[in-house]
Coordinates of C-alpha atoms and ligand atoms in Angstrom, one line a residue:
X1 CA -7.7 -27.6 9.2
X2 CA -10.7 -25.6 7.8
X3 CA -12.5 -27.1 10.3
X4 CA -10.7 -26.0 12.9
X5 CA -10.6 -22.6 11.5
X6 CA -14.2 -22.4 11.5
X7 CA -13.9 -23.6 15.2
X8 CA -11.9 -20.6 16.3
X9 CA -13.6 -18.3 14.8
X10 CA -17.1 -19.2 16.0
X11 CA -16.1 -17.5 19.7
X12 CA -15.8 -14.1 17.8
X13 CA -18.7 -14.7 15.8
X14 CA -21.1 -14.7 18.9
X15 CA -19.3 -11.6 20.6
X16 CA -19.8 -10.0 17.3
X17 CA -23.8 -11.1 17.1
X18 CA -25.5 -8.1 18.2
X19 CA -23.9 -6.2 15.8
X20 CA -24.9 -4.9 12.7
X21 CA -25.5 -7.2 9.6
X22 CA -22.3 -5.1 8.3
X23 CA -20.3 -7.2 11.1
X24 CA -22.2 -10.5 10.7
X25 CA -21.1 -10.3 7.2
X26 CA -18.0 -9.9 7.5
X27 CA -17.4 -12.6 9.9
X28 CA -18.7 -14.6 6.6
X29 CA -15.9 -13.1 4.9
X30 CA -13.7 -13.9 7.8
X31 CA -14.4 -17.3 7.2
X32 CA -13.3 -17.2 3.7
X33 CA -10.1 -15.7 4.1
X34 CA -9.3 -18.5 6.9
X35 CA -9.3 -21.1 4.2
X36 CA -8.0 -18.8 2.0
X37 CA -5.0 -18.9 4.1
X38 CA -4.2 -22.6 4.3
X39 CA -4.2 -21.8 0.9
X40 CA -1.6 -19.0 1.1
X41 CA 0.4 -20.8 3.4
X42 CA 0.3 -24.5 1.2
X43 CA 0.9 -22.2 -2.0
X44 CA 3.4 -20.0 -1.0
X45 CA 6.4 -21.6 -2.6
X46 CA 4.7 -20.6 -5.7
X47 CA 5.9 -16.9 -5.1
X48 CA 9.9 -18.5 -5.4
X49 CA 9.6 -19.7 -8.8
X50 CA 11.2 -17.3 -10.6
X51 CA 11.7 -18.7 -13.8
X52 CA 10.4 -15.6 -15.1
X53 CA 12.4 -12.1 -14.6
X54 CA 13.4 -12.5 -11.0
X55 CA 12.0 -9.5 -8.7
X56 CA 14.4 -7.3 -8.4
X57 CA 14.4 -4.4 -6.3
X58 CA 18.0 -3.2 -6.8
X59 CA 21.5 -3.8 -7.6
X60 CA 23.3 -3.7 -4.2
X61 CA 27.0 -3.8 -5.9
X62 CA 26.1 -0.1 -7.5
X63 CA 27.6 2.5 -6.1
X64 CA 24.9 4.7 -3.7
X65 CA 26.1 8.2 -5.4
X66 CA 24.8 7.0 -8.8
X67 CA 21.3 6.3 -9.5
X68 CA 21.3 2.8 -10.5
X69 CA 20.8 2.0 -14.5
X70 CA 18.1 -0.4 -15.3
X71 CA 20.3 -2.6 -16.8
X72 CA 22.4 -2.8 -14.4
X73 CA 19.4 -3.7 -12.1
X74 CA 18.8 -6.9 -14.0
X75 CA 22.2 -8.2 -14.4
X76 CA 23.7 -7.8 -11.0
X77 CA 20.6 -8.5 -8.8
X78 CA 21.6 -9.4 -5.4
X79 CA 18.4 -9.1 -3.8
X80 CA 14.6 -10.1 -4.5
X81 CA 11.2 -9.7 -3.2
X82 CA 8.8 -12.4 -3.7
X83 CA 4.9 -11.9 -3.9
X84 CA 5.2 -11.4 -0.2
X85 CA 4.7 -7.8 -0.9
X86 CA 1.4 -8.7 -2.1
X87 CA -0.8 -9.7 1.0
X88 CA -2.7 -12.6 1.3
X89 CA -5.8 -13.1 -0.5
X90 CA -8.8 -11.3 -0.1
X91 CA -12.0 -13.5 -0.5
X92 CA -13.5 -12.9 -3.7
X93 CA -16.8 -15.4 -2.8
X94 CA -17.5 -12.5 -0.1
X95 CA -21.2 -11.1 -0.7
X96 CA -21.2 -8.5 -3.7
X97 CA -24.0 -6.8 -2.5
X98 CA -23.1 -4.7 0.7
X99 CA -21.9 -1.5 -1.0
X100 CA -23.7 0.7 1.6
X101 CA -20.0 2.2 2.3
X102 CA -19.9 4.4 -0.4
X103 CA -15.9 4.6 -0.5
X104 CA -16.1 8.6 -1.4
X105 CA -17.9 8.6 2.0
X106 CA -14.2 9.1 3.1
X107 CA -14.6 12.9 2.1
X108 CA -16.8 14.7 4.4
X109 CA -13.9 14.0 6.8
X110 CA -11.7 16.5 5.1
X111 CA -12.0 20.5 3.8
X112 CA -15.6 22.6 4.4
X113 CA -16.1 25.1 1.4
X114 CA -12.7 23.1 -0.2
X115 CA -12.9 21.5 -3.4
X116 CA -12.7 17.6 -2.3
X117 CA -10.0 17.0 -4.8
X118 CA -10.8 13.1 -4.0
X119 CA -14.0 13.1 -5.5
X120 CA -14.1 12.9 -9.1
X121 CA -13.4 11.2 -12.5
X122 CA -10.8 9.7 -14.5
X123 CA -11.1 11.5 -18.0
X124 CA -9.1 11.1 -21.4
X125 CA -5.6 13.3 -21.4
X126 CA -3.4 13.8 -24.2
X127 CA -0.7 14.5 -21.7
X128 CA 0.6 11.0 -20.8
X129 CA 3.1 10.3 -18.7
X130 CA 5.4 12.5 -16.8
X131 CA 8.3 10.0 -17.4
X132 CA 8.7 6.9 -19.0
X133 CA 11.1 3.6 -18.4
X134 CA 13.5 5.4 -20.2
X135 CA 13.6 8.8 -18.5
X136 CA 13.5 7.1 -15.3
X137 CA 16.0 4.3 -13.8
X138 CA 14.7 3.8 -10.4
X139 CA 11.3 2.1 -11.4
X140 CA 11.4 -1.1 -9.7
X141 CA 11.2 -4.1 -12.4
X142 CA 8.3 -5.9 -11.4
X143 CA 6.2 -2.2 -11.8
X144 CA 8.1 -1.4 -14.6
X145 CA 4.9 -2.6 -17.3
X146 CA 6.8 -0.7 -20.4
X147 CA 9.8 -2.2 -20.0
X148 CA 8.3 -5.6 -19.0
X149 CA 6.4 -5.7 -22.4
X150 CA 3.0 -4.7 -21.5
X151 CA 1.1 -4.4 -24.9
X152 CA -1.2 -1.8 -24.3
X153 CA -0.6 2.1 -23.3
X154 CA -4.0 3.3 -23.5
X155 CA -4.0 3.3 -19.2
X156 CA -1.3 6.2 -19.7
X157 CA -3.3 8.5 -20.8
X158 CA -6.2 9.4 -18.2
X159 CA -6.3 11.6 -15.6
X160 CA -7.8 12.2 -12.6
X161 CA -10.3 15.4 -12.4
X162 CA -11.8 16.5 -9.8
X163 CA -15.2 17.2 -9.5
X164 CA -15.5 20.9 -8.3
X165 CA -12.1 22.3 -9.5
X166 CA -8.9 21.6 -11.8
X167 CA -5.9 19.2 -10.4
X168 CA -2.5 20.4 -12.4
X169 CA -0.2 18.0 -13.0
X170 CA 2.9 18.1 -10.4
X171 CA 5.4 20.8 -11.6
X172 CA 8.2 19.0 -10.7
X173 CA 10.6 22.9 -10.6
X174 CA 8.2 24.6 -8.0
X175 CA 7.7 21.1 -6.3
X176 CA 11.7 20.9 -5.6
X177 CA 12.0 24.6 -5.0
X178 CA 9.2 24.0 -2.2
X179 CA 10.7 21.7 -0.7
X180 CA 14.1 22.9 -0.6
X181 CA 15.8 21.6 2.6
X182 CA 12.8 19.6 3.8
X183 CA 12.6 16.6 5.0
X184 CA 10.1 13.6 3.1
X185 CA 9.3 10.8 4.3
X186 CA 7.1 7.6 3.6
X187 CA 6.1 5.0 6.1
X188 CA 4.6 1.8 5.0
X189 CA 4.4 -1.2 3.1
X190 CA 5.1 -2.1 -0.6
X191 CA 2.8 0.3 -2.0
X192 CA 4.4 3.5 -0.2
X193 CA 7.5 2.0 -1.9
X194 CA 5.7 1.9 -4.7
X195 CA 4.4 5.6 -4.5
X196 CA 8.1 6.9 -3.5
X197 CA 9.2 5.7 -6.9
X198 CA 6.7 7.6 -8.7
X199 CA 7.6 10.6 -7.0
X200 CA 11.3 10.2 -8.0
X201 CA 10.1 9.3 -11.6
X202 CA 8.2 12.7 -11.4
X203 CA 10.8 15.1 -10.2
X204 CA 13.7 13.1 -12.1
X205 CA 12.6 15.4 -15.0
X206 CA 14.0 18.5 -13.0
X207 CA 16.8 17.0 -10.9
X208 CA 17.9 12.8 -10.8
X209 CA 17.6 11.7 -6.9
X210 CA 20.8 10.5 -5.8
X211 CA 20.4 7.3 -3.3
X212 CA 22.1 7.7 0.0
X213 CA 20.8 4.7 2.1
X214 CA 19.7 1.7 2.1
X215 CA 19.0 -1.4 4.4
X216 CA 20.0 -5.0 3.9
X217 CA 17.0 -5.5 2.5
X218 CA 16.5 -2.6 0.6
X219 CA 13.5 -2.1 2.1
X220 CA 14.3 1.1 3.9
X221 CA 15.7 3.9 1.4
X222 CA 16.6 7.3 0.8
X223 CA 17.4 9.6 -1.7
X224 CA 18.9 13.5 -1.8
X225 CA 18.1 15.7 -4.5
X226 CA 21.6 17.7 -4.2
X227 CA 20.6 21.1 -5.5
X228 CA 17.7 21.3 -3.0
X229 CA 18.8 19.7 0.1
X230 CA 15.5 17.9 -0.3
X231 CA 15.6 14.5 1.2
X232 CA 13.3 11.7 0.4
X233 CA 13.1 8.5 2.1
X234 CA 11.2 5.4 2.4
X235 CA 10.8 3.6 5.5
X236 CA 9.3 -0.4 5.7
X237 CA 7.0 -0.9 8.4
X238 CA 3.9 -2.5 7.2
X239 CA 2.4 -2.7 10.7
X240 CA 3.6 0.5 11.8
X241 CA 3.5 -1.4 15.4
X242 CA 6.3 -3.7 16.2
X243 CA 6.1 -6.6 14.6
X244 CA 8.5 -10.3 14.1
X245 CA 7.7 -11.0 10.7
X246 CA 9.1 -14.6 9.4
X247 CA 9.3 -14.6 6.2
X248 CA 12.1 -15.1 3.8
X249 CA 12.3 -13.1 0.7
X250 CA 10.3 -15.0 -0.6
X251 CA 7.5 -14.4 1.4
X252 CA 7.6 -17.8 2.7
X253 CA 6.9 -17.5 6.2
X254 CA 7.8 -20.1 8.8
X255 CA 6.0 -19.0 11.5
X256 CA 3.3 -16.5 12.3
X257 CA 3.9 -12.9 12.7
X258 CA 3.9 -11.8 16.2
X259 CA 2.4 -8.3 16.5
X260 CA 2.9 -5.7 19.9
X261 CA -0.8 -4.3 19.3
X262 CA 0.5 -1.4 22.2
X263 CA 4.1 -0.8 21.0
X264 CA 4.8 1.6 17.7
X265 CA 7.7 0.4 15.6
X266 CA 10.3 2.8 17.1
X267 CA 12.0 2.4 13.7
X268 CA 9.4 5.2 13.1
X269 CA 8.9 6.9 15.8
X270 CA 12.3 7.6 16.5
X271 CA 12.7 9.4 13.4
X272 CA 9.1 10.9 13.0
X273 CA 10.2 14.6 14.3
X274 CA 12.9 14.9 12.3
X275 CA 11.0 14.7 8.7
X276 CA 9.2 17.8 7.8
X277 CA 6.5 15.8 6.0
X278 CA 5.5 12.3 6.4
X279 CA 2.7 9.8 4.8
X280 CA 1.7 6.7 6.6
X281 CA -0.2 4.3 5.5
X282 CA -0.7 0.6 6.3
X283 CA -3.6 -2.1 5.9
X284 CA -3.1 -4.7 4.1
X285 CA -0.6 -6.6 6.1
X286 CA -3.2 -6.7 8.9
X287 CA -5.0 -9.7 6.7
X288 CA -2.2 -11.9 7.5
X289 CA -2.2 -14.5 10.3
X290 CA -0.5 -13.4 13.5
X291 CA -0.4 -13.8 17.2
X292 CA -1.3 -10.2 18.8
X293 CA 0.1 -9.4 21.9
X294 CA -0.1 -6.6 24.5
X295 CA 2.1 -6.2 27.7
X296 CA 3.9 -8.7 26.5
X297 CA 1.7 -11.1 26.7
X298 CA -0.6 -13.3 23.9
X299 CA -3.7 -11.8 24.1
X300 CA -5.4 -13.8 20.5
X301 CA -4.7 -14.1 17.4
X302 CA -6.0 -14.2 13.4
X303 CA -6.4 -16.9 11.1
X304 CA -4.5 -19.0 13.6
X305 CA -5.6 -22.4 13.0
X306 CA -2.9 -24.3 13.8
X307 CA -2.8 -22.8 17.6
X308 CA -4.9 -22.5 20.4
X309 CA -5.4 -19.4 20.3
X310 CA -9.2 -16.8 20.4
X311 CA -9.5 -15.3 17.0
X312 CA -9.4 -11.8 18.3
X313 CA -10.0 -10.2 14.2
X314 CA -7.6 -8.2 12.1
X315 CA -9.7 -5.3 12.5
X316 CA -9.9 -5.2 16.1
X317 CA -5.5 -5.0 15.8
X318 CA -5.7 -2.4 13.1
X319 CA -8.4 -0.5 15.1
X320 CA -5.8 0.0 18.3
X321 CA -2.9 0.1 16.4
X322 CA -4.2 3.0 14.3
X323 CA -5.5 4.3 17.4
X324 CA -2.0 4.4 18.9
X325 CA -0.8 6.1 15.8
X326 CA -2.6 8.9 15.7
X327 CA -2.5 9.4 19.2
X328 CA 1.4 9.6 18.8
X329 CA 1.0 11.8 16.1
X330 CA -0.9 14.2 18.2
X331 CA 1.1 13.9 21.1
X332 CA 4.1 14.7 19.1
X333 CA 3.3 18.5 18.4
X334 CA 5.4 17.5 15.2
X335 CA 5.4 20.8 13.5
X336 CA 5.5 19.7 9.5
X337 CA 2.6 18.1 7.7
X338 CA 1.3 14.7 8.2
X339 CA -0.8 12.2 6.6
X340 CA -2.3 9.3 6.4
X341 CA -3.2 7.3 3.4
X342 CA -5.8 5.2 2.9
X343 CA -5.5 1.5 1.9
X344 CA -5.4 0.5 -1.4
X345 CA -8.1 -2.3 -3.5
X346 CA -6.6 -4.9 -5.4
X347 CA -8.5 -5.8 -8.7
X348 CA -8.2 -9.4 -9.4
X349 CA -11.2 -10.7 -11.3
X350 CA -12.0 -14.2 -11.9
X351 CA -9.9 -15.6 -8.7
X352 CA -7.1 -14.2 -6.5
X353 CA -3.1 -14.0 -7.2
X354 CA -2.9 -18.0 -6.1
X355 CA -5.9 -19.4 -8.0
X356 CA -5.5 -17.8 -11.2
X357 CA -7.4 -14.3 -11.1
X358 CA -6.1 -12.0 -13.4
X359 CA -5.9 -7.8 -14.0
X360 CA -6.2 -7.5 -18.0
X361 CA -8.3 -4.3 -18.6
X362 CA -7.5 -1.4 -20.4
X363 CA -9.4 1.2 -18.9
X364 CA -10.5 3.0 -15.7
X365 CA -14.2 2.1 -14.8
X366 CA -17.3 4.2 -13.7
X367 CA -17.9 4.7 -10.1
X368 CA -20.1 1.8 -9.0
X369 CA -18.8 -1.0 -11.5
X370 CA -15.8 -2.5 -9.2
X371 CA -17.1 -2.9 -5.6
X372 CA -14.6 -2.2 -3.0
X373 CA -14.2 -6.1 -2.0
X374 CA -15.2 -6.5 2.2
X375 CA -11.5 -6.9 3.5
X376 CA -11.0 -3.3 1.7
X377 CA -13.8 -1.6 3.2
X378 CA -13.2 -2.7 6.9
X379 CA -9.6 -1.1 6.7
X380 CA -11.0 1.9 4.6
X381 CA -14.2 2.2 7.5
X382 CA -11.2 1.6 10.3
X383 CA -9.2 4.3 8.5
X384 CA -11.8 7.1 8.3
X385 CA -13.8 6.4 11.5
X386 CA -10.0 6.5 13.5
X387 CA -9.1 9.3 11.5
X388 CA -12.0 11.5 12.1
X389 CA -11.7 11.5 15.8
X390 CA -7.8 11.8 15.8
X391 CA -8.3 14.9 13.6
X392 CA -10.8 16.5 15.6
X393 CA -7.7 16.9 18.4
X394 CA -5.0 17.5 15.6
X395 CA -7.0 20.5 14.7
X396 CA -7.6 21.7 18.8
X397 CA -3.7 21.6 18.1
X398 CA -3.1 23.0 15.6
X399 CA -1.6 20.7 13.5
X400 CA -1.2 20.1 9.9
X401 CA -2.7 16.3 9.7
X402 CA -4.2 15.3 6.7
X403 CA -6.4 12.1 5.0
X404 CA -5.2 11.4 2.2
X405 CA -7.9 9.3 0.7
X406 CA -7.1 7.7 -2.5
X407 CA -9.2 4.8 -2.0
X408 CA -12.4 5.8 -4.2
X409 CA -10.1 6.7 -6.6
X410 CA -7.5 3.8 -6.8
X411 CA -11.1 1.8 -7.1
X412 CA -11.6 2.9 -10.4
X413 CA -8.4 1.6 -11.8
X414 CA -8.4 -1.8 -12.7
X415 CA -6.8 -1.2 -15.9
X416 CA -3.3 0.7 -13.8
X417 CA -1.6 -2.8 -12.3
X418 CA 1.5 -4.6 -13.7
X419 CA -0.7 -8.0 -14.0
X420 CA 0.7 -11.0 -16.0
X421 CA 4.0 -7.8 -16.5
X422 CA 5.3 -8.2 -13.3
X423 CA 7.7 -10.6 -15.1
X424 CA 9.9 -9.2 -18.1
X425 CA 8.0 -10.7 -21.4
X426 CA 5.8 -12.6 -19.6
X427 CA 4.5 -14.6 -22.6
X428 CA 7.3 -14.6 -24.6
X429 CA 8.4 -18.4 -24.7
X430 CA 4.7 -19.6 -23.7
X431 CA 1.7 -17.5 -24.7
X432 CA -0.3 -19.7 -22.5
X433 CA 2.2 -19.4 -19.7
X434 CA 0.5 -19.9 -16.0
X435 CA 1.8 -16.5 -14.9
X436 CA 0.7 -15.4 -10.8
X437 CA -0.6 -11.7 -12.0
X438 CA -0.1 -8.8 -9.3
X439 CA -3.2 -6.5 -9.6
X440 CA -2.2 -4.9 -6.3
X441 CA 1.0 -3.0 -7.4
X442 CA 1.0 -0.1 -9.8
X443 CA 2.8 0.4 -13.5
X444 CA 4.8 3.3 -13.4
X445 CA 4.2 5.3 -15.0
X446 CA 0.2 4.7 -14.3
X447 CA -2.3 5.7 -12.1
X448 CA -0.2 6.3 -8.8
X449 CA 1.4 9.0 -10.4
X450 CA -1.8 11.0 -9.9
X451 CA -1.2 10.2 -6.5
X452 CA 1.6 13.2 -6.6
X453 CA -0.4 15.5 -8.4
X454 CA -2.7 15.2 -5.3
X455 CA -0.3 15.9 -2.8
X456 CA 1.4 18.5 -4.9
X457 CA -2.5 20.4 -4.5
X458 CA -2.3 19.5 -0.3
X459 CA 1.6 20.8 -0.1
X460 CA 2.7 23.0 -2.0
X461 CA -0.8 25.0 -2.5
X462 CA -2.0 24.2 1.3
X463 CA -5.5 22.6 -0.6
Ligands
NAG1 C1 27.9 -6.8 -9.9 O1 28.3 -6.1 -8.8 C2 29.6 -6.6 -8.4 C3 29.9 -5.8 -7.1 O2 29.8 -4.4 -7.2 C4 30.6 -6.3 -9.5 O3 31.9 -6.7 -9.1 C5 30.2 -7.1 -10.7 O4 31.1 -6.8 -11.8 C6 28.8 -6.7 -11.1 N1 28.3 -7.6 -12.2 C7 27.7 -7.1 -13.3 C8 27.3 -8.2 -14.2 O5 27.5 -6.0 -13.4
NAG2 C1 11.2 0.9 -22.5 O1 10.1 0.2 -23.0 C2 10.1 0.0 -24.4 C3 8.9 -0.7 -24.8 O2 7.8 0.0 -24.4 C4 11.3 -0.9 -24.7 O3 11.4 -1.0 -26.1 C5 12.6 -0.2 -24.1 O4 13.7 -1.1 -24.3 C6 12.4 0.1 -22.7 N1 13.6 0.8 -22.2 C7 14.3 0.4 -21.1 C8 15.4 1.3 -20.7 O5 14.1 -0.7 -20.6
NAG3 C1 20.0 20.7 4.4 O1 18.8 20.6 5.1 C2 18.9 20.3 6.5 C3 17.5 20.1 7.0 O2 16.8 19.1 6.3 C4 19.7 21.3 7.2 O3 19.8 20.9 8.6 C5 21.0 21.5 6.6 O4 21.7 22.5 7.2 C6 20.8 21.8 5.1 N1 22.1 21.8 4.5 C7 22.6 22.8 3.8 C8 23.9 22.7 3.2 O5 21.9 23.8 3.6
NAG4 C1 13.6 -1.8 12.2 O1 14.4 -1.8 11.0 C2 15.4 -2.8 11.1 C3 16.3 -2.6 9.8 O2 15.6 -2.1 8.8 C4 14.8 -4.2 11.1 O3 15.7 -5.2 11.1 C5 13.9 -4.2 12.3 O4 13.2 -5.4 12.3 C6 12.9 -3.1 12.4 N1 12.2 -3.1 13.6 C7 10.9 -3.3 13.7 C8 10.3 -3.2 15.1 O5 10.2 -3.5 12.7
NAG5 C1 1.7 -5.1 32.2 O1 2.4 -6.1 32.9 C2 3.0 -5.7 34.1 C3 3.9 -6.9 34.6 O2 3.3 -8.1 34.3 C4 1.9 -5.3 35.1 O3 2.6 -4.8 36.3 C5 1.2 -4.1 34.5 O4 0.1 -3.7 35.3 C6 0.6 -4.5 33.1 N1 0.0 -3.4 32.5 C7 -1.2 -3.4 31.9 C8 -1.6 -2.1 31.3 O5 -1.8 -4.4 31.8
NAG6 C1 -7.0 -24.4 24.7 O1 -6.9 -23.4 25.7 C2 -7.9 -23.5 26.7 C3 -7.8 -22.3 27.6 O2 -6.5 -21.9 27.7 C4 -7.8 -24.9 27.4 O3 -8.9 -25.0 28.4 C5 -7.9 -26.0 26.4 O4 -7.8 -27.2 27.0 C6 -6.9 -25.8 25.3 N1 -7.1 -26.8 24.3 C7 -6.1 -27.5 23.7 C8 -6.5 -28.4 22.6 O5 -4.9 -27.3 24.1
NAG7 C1 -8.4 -11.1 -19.9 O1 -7.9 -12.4 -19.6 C2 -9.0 -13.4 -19.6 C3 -8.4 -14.7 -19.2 O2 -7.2 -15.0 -19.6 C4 -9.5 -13.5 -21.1 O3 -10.6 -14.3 -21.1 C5 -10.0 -12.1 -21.5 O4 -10.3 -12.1 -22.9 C6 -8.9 -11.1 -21.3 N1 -9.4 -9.7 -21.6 C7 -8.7 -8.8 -22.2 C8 -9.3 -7.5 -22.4 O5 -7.5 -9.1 -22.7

């Protein structure tokens, strides 16, 4: 099977020849991930055991008025989310050396004579947390680190400082009073989920979010905050194209995804004008194997083995999709604020999620000691380069469209993901217990939180 892997890829590998040692390289990494996806696919059952806590994302039965008790989310969990929120793994025997993409590289892109509130340092706060699990009942149990048993709290109290000028923490009062019948929305995968929830945590000190939709899956939400007519929602679409994903819920996937590299999911666009504000991201879920189509019709594929298919590269889908996205965007004249956020790193050392790497620090690093791993950087490089040219129109336009660029940053926090305390008491019964650790996900409270003090700066005081 690896074999054949290498087989298909070897086509792509001589169109991509006379390009840059950059390319060649990652072609190498290519490779990798190819067997690292038989892996995926032979270990995926892995991600069903849930002899630990289950992962729950909600408690359906609740009524949607009432924020939902964290209680109640464990006993009456009708619905759970394996690992498959967590993409595929991400070689980790990919050469160390290329850092030549300096990930704050991201920055020139935005603000001339503006503070880059990206660039900068994590430094010691007394502060902490705007909320904890107890102030806040929508944190989703497998981020929820405090509740979950997580020994250590030392990652709570950091904060991110920009270089050239201060970065308040959100006031969650002037926030609301912003925002006051607006419109919010986030478009994504797992992690804008996971960002959403951190948001709610935030403001939940002013005003509790009350839920007023959700899909089947509870993949899709959104939330009112009554007293502002402020409305917040979440919507799932980790391609932002149209995709067939086949996976169950617990991320074992029976076939390969089958992605329209020229159709937008119109389960966003549809809806795009109507939100006042909206953050798109996506990425990670390009990694995973899929047939790509356009005009219908199979045009390659990635990490494909089992088919006769031409390994067309993840990066060439993401490149058109993103492409496509931005052009919508412009072509939209949507009147709010848009933006798009960067992909995220992962931080597993020693190994990935299915062969035992792990996420146990306690502390940010230094810029330079965690290299962006290769599968990052493309998507970050796709990101920026797409982004630069799409802004250059917005602007012609007028329009508010924005990088949000919390890649450098995110870098620097290995010590912010749930880990081994995805799982409630993970090492209760078994302090040598084989526990899959998610270092992709954040704790909340943690790190992502800082995430909203960012976009507090962009909104509400037009940084
Ligand atoms: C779970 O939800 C169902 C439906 O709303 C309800 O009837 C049941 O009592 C709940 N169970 C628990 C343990 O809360
Ligand atoms: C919050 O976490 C602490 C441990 O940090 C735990 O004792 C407490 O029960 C948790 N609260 C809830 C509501 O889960
Ligand atoms: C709430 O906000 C929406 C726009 O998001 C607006 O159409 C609606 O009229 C507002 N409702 C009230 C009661 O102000
Ligand atoms: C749109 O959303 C619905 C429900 O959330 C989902 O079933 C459908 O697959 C989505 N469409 C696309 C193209 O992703
Ligand atoms: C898409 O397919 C249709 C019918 O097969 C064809 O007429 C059309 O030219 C194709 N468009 C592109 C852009 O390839
Ligand atoms: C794969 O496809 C090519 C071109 O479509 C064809 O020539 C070849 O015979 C196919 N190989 C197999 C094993 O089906
Ligand atoms: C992290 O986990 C590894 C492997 O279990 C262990 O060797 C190491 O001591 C741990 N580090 C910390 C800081 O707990």
């Amino acid at each position: 099977m690896v074999k054949k892997t290498l087989i298909k890829l070897k086509s792509w590998w001589r169109n991509l020849q006379n390009k840059n040692n950059f390319i060649m390289k990652f072609v190498i990494a290519l490779l990798l991930l190819g067997i690292g996806f038989r892996i995926l696919v032979s270990r995926s059952n892995d991600f069903s055991d849930d002899s630990g806590d289950p992962l729950i994302i909600n408690d359906v039965g609740s009524s949607s008025l009432s924020p939902v008790s964290s209680d109640a989310h464990k006993k009456n969990a009708s619905f759970k989310v394996g690992l498959s929120s967590i993409p595929p793994p991400v070689s980790s025997n990919v050469p160390k050396k290329m850092s030549h993409i300096s990930p704050t590289a991201a920055i020139e892109v935005e603000s001339e004579g503006k503070c880059n509130i990206f660039a900068g340092d994590w430094v010691p706060s007394l502060d902490g947390p705007a909320y904890t699990n107890d102030t806040c009942n929508i944190i989703e149990s497998h981020q929820n680190c405090m509740t979950n048993g997580r020994p250590d709290s030392a990652f709570l109290y950091w904060k991110w400082r920009p270089r050239d000028c201060e970065l308040p923490q959100l006031d969650p009062g002037r926030f609301l009073e912003s925002m006051r019948n607006k419109n919010f929305a986030l478009i994504g995968d797992s992690i804008s989920r996971n960002h959403v929830q951190s948001l709610l945590c935030i403001l939940s000190k002013v005003e509790q979010a009350v839920q007023i939709y959700h899909d089947e899956e509870w993949k899709s939400r959104k939330w009112i905050f009554p007293s502002y007519n402020f409305t917040v929602s979440v919507m799932w679409s980790p391609f932002l194209a149209d995709a067939a994903i086949y996976e169950d819920i617990n991320g074992v996937s029976t076939h390969e995804i089958e992605l329209q590299l020229d159709k937008l999911d119109k389960n966003w666009t549809s809806q795009y004008q109507s939100h006042d504000y909206v953050i798109f991201s996506s990425g990670k879920w390009y990694i995973k194997s899929a047939i790509y189509y356009e005009n219908n019709t199979e045009i390659g594929c990635h990490a494909c083995s089992n088919r006769n298919c031409t390994e067309l590269g993840f990066d060439v889908a993401y490149r058109k999709v993103l492409n496509q996205v931005f052009d919508h965007i412009i072509a939209s004249n949507h009147k709010g604020m848009t933006f798009y956020r960067t992909s995220t790193p992962d931080h597993f050392e020693n190994g990935e999620w299915y062969n035992g790497g792990f996420c146990n620090r306690t502390q940010p690093v230094k810029e330079g000691e965690f290299d962006l791993n290769q599968l990052n950087k493309i998507l970050h490089e796709i990101e920026l380069d797409e982004f630069k040219k799409a802004s250059i129109k917005a602007s012609e336009k007028g329009m508010d469209f924005k990088l949000f660029d919390v890649t450098a940053l995110s870098l620097l926090r290995p010590d912010g993901h749930p880990g081994a305390y995805r799982f409630f008491q993970p090492f209760a019964k078994d302090k040598n217990a084989k526990i899959i650790y998610d270092c992709l996900h954040w704790c909340l409270p943690g790190p992502i939180d800082s995430w909203n003090d960012l976009l507090m700066e962009m909104v509400v005081n037009n940084h």
